[in-house]
Coordinates of C-alpha atoms and ligand atoms in Angstrom, one line a residue:
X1 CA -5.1 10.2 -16.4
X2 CA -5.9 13.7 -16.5
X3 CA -2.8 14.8 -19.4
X4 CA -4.4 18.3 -19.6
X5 CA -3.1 19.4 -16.5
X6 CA 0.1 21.8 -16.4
X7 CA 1.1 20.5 -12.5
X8 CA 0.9 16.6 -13.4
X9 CA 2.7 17.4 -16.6
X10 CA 5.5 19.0 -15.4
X11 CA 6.0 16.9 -11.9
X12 CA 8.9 14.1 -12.1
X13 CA 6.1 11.7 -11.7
X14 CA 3.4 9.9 -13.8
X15 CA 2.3 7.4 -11.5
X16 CA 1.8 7.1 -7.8
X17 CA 1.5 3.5 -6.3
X18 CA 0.2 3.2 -2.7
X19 CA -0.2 0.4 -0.7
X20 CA -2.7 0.2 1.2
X21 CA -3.2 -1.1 4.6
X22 CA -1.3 0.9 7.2
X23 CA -0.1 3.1 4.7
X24 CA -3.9 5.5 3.7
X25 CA -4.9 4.2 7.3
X26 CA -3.1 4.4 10.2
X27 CA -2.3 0.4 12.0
X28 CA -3.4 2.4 15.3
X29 CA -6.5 1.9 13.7
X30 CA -6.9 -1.5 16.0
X31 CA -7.4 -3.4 12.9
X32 CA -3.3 -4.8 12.8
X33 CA -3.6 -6.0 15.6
X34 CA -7.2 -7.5 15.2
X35 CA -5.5 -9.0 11.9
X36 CA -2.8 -10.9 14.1
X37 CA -5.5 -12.4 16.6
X38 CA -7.0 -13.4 12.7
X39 CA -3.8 -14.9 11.4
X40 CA -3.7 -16.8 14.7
X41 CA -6.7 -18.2 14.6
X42 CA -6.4 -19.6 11.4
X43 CA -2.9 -21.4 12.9
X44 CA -4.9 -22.8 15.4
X45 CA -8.3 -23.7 13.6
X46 CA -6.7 -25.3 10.7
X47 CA -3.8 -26.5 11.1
X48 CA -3.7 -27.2 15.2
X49 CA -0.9 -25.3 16.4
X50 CA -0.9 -24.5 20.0
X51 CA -2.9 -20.7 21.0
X52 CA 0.2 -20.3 22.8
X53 CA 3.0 -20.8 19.9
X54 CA 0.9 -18.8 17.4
X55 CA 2.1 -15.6 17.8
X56 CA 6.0 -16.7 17.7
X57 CA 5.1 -18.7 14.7
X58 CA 3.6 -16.0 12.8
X59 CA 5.9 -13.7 13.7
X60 CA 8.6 -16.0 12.2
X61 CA 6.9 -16.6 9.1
X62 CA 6.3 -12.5 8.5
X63 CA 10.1 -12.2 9.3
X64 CA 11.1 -14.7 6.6
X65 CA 8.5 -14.9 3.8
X66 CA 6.6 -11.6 4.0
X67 CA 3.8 -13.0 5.0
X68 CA 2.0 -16.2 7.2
X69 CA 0.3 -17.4 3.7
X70 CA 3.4 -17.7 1.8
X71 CA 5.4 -19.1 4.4
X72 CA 2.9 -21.7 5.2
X73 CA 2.7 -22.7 1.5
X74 CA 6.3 -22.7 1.2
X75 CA 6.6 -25.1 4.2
X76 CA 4.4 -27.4 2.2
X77 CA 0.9 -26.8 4.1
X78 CA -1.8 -27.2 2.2
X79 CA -3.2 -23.9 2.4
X80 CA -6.5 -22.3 0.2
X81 CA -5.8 -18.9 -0.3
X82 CA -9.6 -18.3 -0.5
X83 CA -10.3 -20.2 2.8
X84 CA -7.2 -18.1 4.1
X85 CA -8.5 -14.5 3.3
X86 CA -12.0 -15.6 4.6
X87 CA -10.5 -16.0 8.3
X88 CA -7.6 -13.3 8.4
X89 CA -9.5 -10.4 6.5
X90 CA -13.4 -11.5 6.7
X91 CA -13.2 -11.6 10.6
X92 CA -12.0 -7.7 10.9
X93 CA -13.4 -5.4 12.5
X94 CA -14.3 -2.9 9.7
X95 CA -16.1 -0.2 11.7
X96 CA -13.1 0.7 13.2
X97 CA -12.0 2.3 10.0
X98 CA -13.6 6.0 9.7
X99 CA -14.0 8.1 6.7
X100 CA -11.0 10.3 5.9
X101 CA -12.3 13.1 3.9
X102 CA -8.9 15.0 4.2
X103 CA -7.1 11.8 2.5
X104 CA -9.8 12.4 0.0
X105 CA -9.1 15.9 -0.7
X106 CA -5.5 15.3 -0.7
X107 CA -5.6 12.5 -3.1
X108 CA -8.0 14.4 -5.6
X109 CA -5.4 17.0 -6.0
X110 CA -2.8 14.5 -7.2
X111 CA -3.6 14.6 -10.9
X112 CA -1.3 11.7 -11.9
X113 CA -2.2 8.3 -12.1
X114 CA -2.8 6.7 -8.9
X115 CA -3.2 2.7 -8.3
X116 CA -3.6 0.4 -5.3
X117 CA -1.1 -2.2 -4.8
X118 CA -1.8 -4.3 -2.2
X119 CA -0.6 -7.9 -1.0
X120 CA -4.7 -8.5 0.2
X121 CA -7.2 -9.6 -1.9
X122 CA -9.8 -7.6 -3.3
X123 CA -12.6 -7.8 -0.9
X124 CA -10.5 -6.7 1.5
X125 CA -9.3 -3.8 -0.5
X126 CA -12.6 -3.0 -2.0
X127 CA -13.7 -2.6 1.7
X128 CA -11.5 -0.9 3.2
X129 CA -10.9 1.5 0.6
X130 CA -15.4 1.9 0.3
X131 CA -14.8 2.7 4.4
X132 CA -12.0 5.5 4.0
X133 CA -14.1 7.1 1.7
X134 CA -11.8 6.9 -1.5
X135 CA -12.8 4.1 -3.5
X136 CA -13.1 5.9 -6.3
X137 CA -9.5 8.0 -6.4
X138 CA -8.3 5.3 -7.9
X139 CA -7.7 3.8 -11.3
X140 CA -6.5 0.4 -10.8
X141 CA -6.1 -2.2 -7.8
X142 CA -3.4 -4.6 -7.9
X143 CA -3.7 -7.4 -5.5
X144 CA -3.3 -10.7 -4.5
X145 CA -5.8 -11.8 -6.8
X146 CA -4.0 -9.8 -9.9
X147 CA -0.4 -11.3 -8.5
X148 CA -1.5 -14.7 -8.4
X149 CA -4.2 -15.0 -11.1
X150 CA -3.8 -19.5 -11.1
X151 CA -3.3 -19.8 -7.7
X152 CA -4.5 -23.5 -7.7
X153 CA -2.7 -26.2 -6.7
X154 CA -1.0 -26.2 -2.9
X155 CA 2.6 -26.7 -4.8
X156 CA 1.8 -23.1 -6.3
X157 CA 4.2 -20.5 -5.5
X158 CA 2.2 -17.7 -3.8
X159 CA 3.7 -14.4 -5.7
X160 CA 3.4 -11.1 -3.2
X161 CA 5.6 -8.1 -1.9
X162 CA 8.3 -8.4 -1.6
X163 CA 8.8 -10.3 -4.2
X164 CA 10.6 -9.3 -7.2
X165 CA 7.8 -11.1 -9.2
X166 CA 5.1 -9.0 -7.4
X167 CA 7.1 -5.6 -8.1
X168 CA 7.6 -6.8 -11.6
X169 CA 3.3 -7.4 -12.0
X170 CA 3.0 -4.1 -10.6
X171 CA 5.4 -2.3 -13.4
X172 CA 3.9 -4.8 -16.0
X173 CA -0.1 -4.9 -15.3
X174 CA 0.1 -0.9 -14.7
X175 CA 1.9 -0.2 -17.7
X176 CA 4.3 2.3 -15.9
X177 CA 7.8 3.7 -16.3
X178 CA 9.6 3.0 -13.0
X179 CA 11.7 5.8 -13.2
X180 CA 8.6 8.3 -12.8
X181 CA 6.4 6.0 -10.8
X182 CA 6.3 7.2 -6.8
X183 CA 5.7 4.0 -4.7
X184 CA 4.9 4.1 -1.1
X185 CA 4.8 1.4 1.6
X186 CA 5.1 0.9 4.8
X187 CA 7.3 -1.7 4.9
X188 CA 10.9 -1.1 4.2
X189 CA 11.3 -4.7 2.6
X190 CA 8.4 -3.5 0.1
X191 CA 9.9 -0.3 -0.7
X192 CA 13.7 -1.7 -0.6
X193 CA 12.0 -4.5 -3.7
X194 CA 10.5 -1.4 -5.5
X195 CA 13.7 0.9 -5.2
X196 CA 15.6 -2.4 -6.3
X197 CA 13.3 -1.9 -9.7
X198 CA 14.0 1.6 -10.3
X199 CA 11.0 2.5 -9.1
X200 CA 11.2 5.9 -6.8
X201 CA 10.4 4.9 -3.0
X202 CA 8.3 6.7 -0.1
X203 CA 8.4 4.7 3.3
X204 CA 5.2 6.0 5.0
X205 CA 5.1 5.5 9.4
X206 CA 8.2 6.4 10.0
X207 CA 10.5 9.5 9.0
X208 CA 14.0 7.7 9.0
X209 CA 16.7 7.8 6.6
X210 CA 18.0 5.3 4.5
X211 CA 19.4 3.7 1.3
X212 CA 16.2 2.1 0.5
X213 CA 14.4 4.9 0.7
X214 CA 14.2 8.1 -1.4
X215 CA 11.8 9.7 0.8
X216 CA 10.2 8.6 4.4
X217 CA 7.1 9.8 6.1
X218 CA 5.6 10.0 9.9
X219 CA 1.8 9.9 7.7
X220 CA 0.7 10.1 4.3
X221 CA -0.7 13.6 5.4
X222 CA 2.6 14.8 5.1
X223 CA 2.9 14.2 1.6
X224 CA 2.6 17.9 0.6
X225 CA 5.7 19.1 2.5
X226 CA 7.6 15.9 1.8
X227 CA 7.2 15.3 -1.7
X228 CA 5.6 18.9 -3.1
X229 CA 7.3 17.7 -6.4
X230 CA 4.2 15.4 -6.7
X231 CA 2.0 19.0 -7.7
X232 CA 5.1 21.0 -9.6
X233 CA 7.9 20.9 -11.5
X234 CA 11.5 20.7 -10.2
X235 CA 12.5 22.9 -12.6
X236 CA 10.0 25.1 -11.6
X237 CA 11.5 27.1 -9.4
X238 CA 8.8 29.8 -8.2
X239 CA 6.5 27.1 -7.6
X240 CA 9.1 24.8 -5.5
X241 CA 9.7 27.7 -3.3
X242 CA 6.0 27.9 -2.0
X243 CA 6.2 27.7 1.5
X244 CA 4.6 25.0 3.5
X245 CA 1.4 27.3 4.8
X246 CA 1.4 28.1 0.9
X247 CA 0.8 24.3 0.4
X248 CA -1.3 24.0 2.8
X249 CA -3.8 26.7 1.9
X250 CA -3.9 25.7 -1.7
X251 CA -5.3 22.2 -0.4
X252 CA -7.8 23.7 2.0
X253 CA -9.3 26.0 -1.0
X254 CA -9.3 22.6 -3.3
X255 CA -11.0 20.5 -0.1
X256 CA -13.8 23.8 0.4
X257 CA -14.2 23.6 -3.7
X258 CA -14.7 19.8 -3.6
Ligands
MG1 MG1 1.1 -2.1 4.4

């Protein structure tokens, strides 16, 4: 963390926590719904369910476990998490994810830390973050790996958002106060967990109101005018009244200095 700068200091936040996919990438990215043909092939390859009741199925399991691997596990299937991750994220379609270099400008003007929590394992994240461009904005990645560290035998509870457990690793293993910790998901069940925790809560992909959110966004672009409390103080009230072209130019000159 970089303590000698006046903006982090003085911002109500030490720590920003992002998720990752369809949060710093957009799902219109094609790889979503290449990640549901994944998870549906897996159904089908390993475990013989019929092509045709794959979708429904997975759809039930994301409804009521969060996700097709813990919902499988909890139903008893014998499931390798490593055999898993090898079908549903190895099988993407990488190339469809571009370099963002303004996500990379904008994240190297947050000063605070920043860490990647994401319910994928770390190939996955390691990848996709080396194809945006921005591998190296951050300090730590939490992930499936670091939530589930003995994941062993098929009785093991898999721990992921949004669990309570999984927000808990994220508070523990990042050492951070919840209360100045800014956490952004794109799933409201992921950012209704961390708000449950104290933590403070940015939906990102849609800008709609509600009680589990402290902030919302339409993209993680929009940052700047959403959440400019991220850069300055509240209390400061010269610098909270820059407008949003004010914002927006500071960025530019950091992105041209960069
Ligand atoms: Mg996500």
């Amino acid at each position: 963390m970089d303590s000698s700068c006046i903006q982090s200091t003085s911002s109500p936040f030490d720590c920003i926590v992002f998720d990752l996919d369809d949060t710093l990438y957009s799902s219109k990215t094609g790889i979503g719904q290449a990640l549901k043909r994944n998870i549906d092939d897996f159904l089908v390859e390993r475990f013989g369910f019929p092509g045709s009741q794959a979708p429904t199925l997975r759809a039930e399991l994301f409804k009521i476990y969060g996700s097709s691997l813990v919902g499988l596990r909890s139903l008893g299937y014998d499931v390798d998490a490593d055999d898993y991750h090898s079908v549903v994220h190895g099988r993407l379609p990488y190339d469809l994810i571009k370099p963002d270099a303004k996500l990379r400008d904008l994240l190297q003007t947050i000063k605070q830390r920043k860490i990647i929590f994401t319910n994928s394992d770390k190939i996955h994240a390691m990848k996709t973050l080396d194809r945006l461009g921005i591998k190296d904005c951050f300090e730590q990645i939490i992930c499936f790996e670091t939530m589930n560290p003995n994941l062993s035998k098929s009785t093991t509870p898999v721990v992921l958002k949004p669990s309570m457990e999984a927000m808990k690793t994220v508070i523990d293993v990042a050492g951070v106060d919840p209360r100045r910790t800014l956490f952004l998901d794109d799933n409201l069940k992921n950012v209704a967990a961390g708000k449950a925790l104290g933590l403070r809560t940015v939906l990102v992909g849609k800008s709609i109101e509600s009680i589990e959110t402290d902030y919302a966004l339409e993209t993680i672009t929009n940052l700047v005018q959403v959440i400019p409390e991220i850069w300055f103080s509240e209390e400061d009230d010269q610098r909270i009244s820059h407008t949003k072209n004010e914002m927006d130019s500071i960025l530019s000159a950091t992105a041209v200095s960069a």
